[in-house]
mmCIF file of C-alpha atoms and ligand atoms in Angstrom:
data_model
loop_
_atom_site.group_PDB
_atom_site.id
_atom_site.type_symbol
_atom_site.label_atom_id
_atom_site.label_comp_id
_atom_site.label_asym_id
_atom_site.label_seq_id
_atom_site.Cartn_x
_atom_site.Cartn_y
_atom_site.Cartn_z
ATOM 1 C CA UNK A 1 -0.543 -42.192 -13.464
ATOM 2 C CA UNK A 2 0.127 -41.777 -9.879
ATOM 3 C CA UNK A 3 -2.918 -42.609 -7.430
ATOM 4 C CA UNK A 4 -2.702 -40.944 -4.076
ATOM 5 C CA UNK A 5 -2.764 -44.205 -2.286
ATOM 6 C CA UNK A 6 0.096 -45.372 -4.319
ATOM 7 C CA UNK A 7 2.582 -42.190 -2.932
ATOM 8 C CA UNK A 8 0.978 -42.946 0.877
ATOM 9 C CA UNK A 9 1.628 -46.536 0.296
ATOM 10 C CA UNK A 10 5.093 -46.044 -0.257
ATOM 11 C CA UNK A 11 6.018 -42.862 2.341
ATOM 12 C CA UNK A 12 4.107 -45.126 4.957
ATOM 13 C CA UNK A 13 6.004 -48.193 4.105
ATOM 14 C CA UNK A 14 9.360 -46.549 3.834
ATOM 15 C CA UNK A 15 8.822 -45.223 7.219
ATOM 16 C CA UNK A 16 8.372 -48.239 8.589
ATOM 17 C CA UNK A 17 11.181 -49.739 7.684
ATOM 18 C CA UNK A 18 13.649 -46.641 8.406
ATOM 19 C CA UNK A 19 13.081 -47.094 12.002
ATOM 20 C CA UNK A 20 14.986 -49.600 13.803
ATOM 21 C CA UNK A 21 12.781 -50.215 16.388
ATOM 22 C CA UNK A 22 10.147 -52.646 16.049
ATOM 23 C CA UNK A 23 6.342 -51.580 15.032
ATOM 24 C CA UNK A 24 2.810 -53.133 14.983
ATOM 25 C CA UNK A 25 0.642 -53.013 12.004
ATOM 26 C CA UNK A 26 -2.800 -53.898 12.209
ATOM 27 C CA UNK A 27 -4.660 -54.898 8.327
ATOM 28 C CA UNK A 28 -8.127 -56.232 7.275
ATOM 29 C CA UNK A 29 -8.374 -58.673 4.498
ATOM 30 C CA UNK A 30 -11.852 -57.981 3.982
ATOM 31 C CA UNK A 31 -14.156 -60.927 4.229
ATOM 32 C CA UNK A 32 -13.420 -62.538 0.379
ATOM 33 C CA UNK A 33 -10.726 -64.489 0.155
ATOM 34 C CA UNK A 34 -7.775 -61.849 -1.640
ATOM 35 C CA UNK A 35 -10.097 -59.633 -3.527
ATOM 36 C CA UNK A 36 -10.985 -57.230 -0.788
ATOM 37 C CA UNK A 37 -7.960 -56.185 0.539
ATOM 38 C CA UNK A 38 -6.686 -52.878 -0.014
ATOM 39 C CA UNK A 39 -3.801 -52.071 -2.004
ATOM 40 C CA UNK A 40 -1.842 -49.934 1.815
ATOM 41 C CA UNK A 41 -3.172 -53.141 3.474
ATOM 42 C CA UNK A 42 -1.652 -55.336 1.017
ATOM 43 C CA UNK A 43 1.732 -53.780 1.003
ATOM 44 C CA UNK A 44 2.295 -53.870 4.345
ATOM 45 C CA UNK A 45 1.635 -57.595 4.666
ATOM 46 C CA UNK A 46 4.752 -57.973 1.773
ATOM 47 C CA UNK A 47 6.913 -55.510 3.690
ATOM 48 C CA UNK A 48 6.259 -56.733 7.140
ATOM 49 C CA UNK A 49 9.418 -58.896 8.748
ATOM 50 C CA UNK A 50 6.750 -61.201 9.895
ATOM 51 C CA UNK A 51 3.042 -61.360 9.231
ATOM 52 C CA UNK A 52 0.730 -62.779 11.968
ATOM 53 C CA UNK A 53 -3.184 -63.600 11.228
ATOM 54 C CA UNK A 54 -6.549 -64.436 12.225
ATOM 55 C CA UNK A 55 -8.030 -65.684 9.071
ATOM 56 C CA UNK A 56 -11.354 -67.426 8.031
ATOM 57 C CA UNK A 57 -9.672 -70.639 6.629
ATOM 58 C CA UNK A 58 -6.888 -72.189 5.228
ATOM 59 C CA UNK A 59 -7.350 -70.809 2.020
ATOM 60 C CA UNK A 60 -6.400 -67.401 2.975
ATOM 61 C CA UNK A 61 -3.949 -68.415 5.422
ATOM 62 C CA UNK A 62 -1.852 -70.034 1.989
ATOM 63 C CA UNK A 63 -2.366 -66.409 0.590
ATOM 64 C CA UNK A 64 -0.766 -64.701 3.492
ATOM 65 C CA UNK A 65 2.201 -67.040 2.787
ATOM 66 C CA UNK A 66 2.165 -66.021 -0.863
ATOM 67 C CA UNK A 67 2.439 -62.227 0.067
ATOM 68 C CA UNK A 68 4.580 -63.109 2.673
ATOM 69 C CA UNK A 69 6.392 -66.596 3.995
ATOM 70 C CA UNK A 70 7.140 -65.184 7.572
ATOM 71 C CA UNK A 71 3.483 -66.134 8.476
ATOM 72 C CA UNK A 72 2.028 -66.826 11.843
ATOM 73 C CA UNK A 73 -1.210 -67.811 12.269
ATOM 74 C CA UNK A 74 -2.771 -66.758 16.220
ATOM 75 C CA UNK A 75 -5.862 -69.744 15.526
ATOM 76 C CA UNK A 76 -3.504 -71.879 17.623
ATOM 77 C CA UNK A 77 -4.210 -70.009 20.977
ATOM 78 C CA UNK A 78 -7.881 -70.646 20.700
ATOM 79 C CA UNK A 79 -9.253 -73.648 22.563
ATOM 80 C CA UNK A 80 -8.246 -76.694 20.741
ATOM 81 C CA UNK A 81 -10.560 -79.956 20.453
ATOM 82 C CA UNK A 82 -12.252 -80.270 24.399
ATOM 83 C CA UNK A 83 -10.155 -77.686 25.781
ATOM 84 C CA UNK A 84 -12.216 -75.187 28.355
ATOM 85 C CA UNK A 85 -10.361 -71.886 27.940
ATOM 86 C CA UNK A 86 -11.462 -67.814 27.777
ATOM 87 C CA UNK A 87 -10.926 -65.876 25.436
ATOM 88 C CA UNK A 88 -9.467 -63.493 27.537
ATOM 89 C CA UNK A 89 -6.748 -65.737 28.014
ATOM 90 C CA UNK A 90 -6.701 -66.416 24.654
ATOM 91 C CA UNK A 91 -6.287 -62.993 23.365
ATOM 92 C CA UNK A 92 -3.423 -61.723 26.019
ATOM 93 C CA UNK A 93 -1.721 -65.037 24.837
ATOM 94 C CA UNK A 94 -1.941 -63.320 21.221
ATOM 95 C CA UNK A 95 -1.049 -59.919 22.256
ATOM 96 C CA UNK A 96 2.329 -61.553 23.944
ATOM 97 C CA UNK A 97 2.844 -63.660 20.946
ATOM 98 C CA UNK A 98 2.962 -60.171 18.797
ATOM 99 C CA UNK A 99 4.743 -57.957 21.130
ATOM 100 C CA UNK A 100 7.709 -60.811 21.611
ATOM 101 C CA UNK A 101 8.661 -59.844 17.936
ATOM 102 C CA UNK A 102 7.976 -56.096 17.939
ATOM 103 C CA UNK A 103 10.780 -56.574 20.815
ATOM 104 C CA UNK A 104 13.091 -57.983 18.650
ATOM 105 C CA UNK A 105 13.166 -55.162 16.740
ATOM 106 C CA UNK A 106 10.773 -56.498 14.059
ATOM 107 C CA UNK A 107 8.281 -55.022 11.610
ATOM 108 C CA UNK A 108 5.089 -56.359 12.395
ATOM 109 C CA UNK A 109 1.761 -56.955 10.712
ATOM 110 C CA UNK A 110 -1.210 -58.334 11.875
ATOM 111 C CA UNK A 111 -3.678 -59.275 9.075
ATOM 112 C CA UNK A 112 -7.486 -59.862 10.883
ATOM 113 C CA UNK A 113 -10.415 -60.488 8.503
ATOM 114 C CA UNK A 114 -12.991 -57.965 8.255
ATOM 115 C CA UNK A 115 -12.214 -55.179 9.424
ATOM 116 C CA UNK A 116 -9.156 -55.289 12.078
ATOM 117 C CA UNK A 117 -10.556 -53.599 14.493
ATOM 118 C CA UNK A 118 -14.721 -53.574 13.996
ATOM 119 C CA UNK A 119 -15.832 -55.966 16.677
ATOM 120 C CA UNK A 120 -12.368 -57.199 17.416
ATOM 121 C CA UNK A 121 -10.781 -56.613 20.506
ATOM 122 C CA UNK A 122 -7.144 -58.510 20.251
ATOM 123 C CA UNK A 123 -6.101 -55.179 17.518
ATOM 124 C CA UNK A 124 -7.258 -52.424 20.474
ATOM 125 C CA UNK A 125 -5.389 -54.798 22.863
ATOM 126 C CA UNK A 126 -2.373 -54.689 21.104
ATOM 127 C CA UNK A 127 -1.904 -51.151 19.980
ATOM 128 C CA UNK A 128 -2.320 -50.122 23.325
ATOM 129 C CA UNK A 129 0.433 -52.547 24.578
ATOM 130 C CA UNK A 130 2.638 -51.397 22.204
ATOM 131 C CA UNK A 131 2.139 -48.172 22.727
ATOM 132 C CA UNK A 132 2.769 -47.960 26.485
ATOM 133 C CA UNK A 133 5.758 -49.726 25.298
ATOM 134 C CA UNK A 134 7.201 -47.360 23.199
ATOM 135 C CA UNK A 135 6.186 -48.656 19.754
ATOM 136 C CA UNK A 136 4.812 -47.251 17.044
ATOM 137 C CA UNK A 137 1.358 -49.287 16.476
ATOM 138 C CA UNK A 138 -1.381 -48.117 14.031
ATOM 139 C CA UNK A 139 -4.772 -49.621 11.756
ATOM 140 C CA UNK A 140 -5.580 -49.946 8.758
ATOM 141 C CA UNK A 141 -9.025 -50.474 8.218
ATOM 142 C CA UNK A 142 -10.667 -53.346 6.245
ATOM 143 C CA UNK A 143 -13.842 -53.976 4.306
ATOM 144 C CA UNK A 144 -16.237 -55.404 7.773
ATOM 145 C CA UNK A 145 -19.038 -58.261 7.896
ATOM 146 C CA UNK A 146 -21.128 -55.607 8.120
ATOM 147 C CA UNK A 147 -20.040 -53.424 5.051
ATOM 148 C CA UNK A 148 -20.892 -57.241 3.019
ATOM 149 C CA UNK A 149 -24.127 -57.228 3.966
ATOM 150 C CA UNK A 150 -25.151 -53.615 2.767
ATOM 151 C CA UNK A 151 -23.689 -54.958 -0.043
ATOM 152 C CA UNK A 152 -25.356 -58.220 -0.406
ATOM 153 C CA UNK A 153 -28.873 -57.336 0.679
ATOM 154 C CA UNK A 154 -28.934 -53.591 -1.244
ATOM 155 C CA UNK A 155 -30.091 -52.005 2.166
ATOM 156 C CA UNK A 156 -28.401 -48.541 2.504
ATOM 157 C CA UNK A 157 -28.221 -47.953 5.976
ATOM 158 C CA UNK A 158 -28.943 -44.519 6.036
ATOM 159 C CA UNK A 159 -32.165 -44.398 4.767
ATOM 160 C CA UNK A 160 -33.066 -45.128 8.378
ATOM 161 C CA UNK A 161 -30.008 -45.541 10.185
ATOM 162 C CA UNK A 162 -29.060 -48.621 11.960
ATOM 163 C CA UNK A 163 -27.498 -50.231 15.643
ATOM 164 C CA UNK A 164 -24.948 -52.605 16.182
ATOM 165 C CA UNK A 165 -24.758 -54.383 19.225
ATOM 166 C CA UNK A 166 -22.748 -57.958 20.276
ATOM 167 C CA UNK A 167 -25.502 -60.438 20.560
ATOM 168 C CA UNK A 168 -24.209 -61.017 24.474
ATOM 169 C CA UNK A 169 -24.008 -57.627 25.430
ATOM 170 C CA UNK A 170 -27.459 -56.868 24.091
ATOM 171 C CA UNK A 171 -28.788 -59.531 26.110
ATOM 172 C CA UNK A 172 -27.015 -58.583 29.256
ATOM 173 C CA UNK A 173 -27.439 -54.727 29.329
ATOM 174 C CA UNK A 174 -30.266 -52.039 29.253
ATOM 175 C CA UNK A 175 -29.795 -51.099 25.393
ATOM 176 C CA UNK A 176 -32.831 -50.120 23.697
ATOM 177 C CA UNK A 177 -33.110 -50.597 19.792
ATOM 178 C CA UNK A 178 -34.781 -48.120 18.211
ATOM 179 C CA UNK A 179 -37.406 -49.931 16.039
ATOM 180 C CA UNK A 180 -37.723 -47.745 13.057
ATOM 181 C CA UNK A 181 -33.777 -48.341 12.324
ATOM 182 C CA UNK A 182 -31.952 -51.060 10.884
ATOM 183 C CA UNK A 183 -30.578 -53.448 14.192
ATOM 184 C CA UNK A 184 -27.696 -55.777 13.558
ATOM 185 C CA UNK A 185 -26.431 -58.758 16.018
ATOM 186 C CA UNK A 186 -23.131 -60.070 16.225
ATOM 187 C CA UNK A 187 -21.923 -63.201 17.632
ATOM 188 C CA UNK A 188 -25.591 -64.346 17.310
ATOM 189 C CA UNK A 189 -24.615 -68.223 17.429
ATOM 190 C CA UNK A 190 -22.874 -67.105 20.959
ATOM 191 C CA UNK A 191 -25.777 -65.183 22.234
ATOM 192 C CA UNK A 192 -25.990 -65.296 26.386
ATOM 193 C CA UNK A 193 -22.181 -67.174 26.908
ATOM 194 C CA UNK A 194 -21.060 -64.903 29.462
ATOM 195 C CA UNK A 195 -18.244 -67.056 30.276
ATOM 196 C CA UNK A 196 -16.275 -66.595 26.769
ATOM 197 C CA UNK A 197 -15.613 -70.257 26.762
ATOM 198 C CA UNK A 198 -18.293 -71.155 24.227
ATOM 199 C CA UNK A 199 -18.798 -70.996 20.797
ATOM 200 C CA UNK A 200 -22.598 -71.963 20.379
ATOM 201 C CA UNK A 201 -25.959 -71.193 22.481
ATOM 202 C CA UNK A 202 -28.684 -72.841 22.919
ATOM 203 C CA UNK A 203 -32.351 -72.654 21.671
ATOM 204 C CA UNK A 204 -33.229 -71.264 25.872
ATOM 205 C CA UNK A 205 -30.703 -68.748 25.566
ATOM 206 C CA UNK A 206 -32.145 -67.611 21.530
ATOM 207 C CA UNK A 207 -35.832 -67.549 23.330
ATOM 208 C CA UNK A 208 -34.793 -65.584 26.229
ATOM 209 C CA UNK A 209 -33.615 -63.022 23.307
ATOM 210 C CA UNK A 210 -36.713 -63.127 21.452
ATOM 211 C CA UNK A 211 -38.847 -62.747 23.866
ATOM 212 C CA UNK A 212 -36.375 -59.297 24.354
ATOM 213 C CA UNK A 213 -37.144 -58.428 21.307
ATOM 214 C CA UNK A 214 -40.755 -59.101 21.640
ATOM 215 C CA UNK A 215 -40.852 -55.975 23.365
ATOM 216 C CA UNK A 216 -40.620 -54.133 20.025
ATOM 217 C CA UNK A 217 -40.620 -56.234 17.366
ATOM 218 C CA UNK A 218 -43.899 -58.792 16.221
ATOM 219 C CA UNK A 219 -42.782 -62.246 16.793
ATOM 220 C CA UNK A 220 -44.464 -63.205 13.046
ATOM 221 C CA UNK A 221 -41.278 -59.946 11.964
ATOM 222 C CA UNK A 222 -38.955 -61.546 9.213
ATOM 223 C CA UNK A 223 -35.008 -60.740 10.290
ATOM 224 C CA UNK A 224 -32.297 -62.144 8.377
ATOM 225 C CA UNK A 225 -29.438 -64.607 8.669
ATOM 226 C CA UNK A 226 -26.736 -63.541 6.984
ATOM 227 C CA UNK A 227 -23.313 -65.203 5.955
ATOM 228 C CA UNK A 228 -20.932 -63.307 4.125
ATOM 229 C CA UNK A 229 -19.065 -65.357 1.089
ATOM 230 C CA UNK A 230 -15.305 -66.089 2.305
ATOM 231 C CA UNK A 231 -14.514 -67.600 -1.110
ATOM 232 C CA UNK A 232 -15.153 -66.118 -4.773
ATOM 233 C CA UNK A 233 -16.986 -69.036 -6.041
ATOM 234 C CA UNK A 234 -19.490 -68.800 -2.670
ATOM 235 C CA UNK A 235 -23.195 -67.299 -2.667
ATOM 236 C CA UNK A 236 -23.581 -65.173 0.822
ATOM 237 C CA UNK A 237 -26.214 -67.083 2.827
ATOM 238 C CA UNK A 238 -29.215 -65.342 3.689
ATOM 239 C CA UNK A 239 -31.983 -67.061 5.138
ATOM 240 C CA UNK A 240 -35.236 -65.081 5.777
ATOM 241 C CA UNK A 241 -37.242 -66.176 8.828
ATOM 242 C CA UNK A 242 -39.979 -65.238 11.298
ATOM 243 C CA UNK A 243 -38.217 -63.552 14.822
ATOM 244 C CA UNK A 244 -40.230 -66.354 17.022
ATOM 245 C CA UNK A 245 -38.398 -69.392 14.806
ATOM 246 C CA UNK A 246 -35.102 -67.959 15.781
ATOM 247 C CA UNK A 247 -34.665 -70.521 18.850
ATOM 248 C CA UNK A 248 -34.817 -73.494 16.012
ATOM 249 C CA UNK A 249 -32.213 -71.925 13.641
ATOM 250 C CA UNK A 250 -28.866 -73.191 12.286
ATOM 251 C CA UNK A 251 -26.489 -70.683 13.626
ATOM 252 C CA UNK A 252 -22.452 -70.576 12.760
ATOM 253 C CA UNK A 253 -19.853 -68.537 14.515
ATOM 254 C CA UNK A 254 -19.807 -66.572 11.049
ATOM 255 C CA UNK A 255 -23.788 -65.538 11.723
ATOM 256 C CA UNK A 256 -24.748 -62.220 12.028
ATOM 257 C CA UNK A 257 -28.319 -61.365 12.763
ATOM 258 C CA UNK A 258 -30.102 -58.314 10.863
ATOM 259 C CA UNK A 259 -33.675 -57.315 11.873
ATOM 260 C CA UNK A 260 -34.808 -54.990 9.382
ATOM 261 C CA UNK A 261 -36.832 -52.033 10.833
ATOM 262 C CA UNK A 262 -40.586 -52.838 12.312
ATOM 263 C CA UNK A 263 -41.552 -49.490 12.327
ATOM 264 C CA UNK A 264 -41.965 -46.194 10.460
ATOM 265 C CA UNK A 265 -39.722 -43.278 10.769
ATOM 266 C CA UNK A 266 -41.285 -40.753 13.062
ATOM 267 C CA UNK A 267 -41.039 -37.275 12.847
ATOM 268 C CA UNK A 268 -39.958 -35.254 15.771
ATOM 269 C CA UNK A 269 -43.058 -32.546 15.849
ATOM 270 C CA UNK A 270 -41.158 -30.202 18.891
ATOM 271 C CA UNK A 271 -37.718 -29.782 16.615
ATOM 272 C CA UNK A 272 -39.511 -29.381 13.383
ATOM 273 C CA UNK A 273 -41.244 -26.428 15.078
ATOM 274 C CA UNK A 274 -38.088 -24.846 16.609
ATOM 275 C CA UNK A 275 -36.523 -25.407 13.031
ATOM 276 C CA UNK A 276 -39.709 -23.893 11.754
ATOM 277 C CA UNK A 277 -40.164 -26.735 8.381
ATOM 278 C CA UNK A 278 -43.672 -27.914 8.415
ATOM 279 C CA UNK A 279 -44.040 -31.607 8.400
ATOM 280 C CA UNK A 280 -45.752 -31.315 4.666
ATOM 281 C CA UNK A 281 -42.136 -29.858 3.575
ATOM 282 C CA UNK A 282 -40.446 -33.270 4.131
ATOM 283 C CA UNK A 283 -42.878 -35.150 1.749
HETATM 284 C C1 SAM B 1 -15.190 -61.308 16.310
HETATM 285 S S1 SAM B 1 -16.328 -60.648 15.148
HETATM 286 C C2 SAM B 1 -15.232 -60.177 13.847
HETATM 287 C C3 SAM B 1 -15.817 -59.164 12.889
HETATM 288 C C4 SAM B 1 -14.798 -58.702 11.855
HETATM 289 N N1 SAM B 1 -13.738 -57.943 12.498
HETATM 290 C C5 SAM B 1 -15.426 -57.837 10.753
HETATM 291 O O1 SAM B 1 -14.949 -56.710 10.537
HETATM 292 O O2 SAM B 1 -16.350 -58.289 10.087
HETATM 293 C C6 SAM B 1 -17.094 -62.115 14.584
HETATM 294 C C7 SAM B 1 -18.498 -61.842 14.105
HETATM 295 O O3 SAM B 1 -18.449 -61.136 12.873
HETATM 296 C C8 SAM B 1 -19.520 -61.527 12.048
HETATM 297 N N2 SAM B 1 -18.975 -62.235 10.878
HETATM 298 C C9 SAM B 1 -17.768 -62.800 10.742
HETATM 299 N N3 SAM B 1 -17.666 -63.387 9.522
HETATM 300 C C10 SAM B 1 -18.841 -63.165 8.902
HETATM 301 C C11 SAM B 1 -19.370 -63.533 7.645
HETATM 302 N N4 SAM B 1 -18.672 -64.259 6.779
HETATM 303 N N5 SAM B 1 -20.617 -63.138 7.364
HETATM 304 C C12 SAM B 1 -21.373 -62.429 8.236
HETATM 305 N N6 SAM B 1 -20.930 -62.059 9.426
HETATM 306 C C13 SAM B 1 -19.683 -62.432 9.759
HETATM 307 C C14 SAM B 1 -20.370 -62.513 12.881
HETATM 308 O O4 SAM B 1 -21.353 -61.763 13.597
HETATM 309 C C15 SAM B 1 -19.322 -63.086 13.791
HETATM 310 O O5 SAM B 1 -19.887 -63.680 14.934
#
């Protein structure tokens, strides 16, 4: 039997390789180490002339090699031990690091975990580098942080929808969360760093965020921790906790913050009448 992603796999692959100029792949590797990879995703990491990645560990950095030995890892260009450096810097410094080989003539894959380019700005960087350069540059996705913790918590997101908003950026703009959806926050543990040279807060900058949030959600409201597993034999964490104990809570650069909805779902009275569906229809 032939599966449709099988005949892509190999017309996409085969393409790659008949051109002689170099290209840029971007892959996710999911969030489990191997298992949630897909099998186009996986194929062009043991195709590619070289493989570079932004992993979760070492772990999965050894099974890049074992797809593929030309393996790069980009974790070098972030600060190292005291080091004070942006991460702007940081992710040029990876973009150049890629577009050196695609130069060369070289088949290119980057493998990012998650989803390559779901809150993850070196993959949007990149393509559009290599593209005003002449390259061919595409994504695949990947299976996202986010798309774990449907998973893990059995919330499907569209019984009342749901935001998404960088922790920072939340902070720092007017964005208004609609209280009767689903809200996630990512980058919690780097909530207020404006500078992009940290990777922590502090308990101020987590109050100055709840008291945000006070504005429509109860401080006693219970939002989530959430850790996704990065290894098979791993339980996800997820730590239940009142929004006002937030300041006090053990945060990793792997936290993501859900706060479940507050409020009901409300029905909007003007279009149900221009529709003409009485509010009794809907149950
Ligand atoms: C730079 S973003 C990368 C997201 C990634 N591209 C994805 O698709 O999941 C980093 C943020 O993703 C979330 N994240 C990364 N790993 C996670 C994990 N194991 N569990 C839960 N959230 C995670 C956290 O909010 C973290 O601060």
């Amino acid at each position: 039997m032939t599966i449709q992603g099988q005949s892509n796999t190999s017309t996409k692959i085969q393409s790659m390789h008949e051109s002689s100029k170099g290209s840029l792949v971007f892959v996710g590797t999911g969030l489990q180490l191997a298992g949630q990879i897909s099998v186009l995703s996986r194929s062009y990491i043991e195709n590619a002339d070289r493989v570079f990645s932004i992993v979760p560990d070492a772990f999965a950095e050894e099974w890049l090699i074992s797809l593929n030995p030309n393996h790069t890892s980009l974790q070098s260009y972030y600060a190292q031990a005291d080091e004070v450096k942006n991460r702007r810097h940081t992710y040029k410094q990876m973009v150049e690091a890629m577009l050196v080989a695609v130069r060369k003539g070289e088949q290119v894959v980057c493998a990012l975990y998650g989803h390559p380019g779901v809150f993850a700005c070196v993959s949007h960087l990149a393509i559009a580098q290599a593209r005003t350069e002449g390259f061919d540059s595409y994504m695949e996705p990947g299976i996202s942080a986010e798309a774990c913790l449907w998973a893990d918590l059995g919330i499907d997101p569209g019984q009342c929808g749901h935001q998404s908003f960088e922790a920072t950026q939340f902070l720092l703009y007017q964005h208004r969360p609609d209280p009767s959806t689903h809200l996630l926050l990512w980058q919690i543990a780097l909530a207020g760093d404006h500078t992009l040279t940290q990777f922590s807060t502090t308990s101020d900058r987590l109050q100055v965020l709840v008291d945000l949030l006070s504005q429509w959600y109860p401080l006693d409201h219970e939002v989530v921790i959430y850790e996704a597993a990065n290894l098979p034999l791993q339980q996800p964490r997820i730590e239940r906790l009142a929004l006002k104990a937030l300041p006090q809570a053990r945060l990793t650069v792997i936290s993501t913050l859900l706060i479940p909805p507050s409020q009901a779902l409300k029905l909007n009275e003007i279009v149900l009448a221009k529709l003409g569906i009485s509010a009794l229809e809907l149950g």
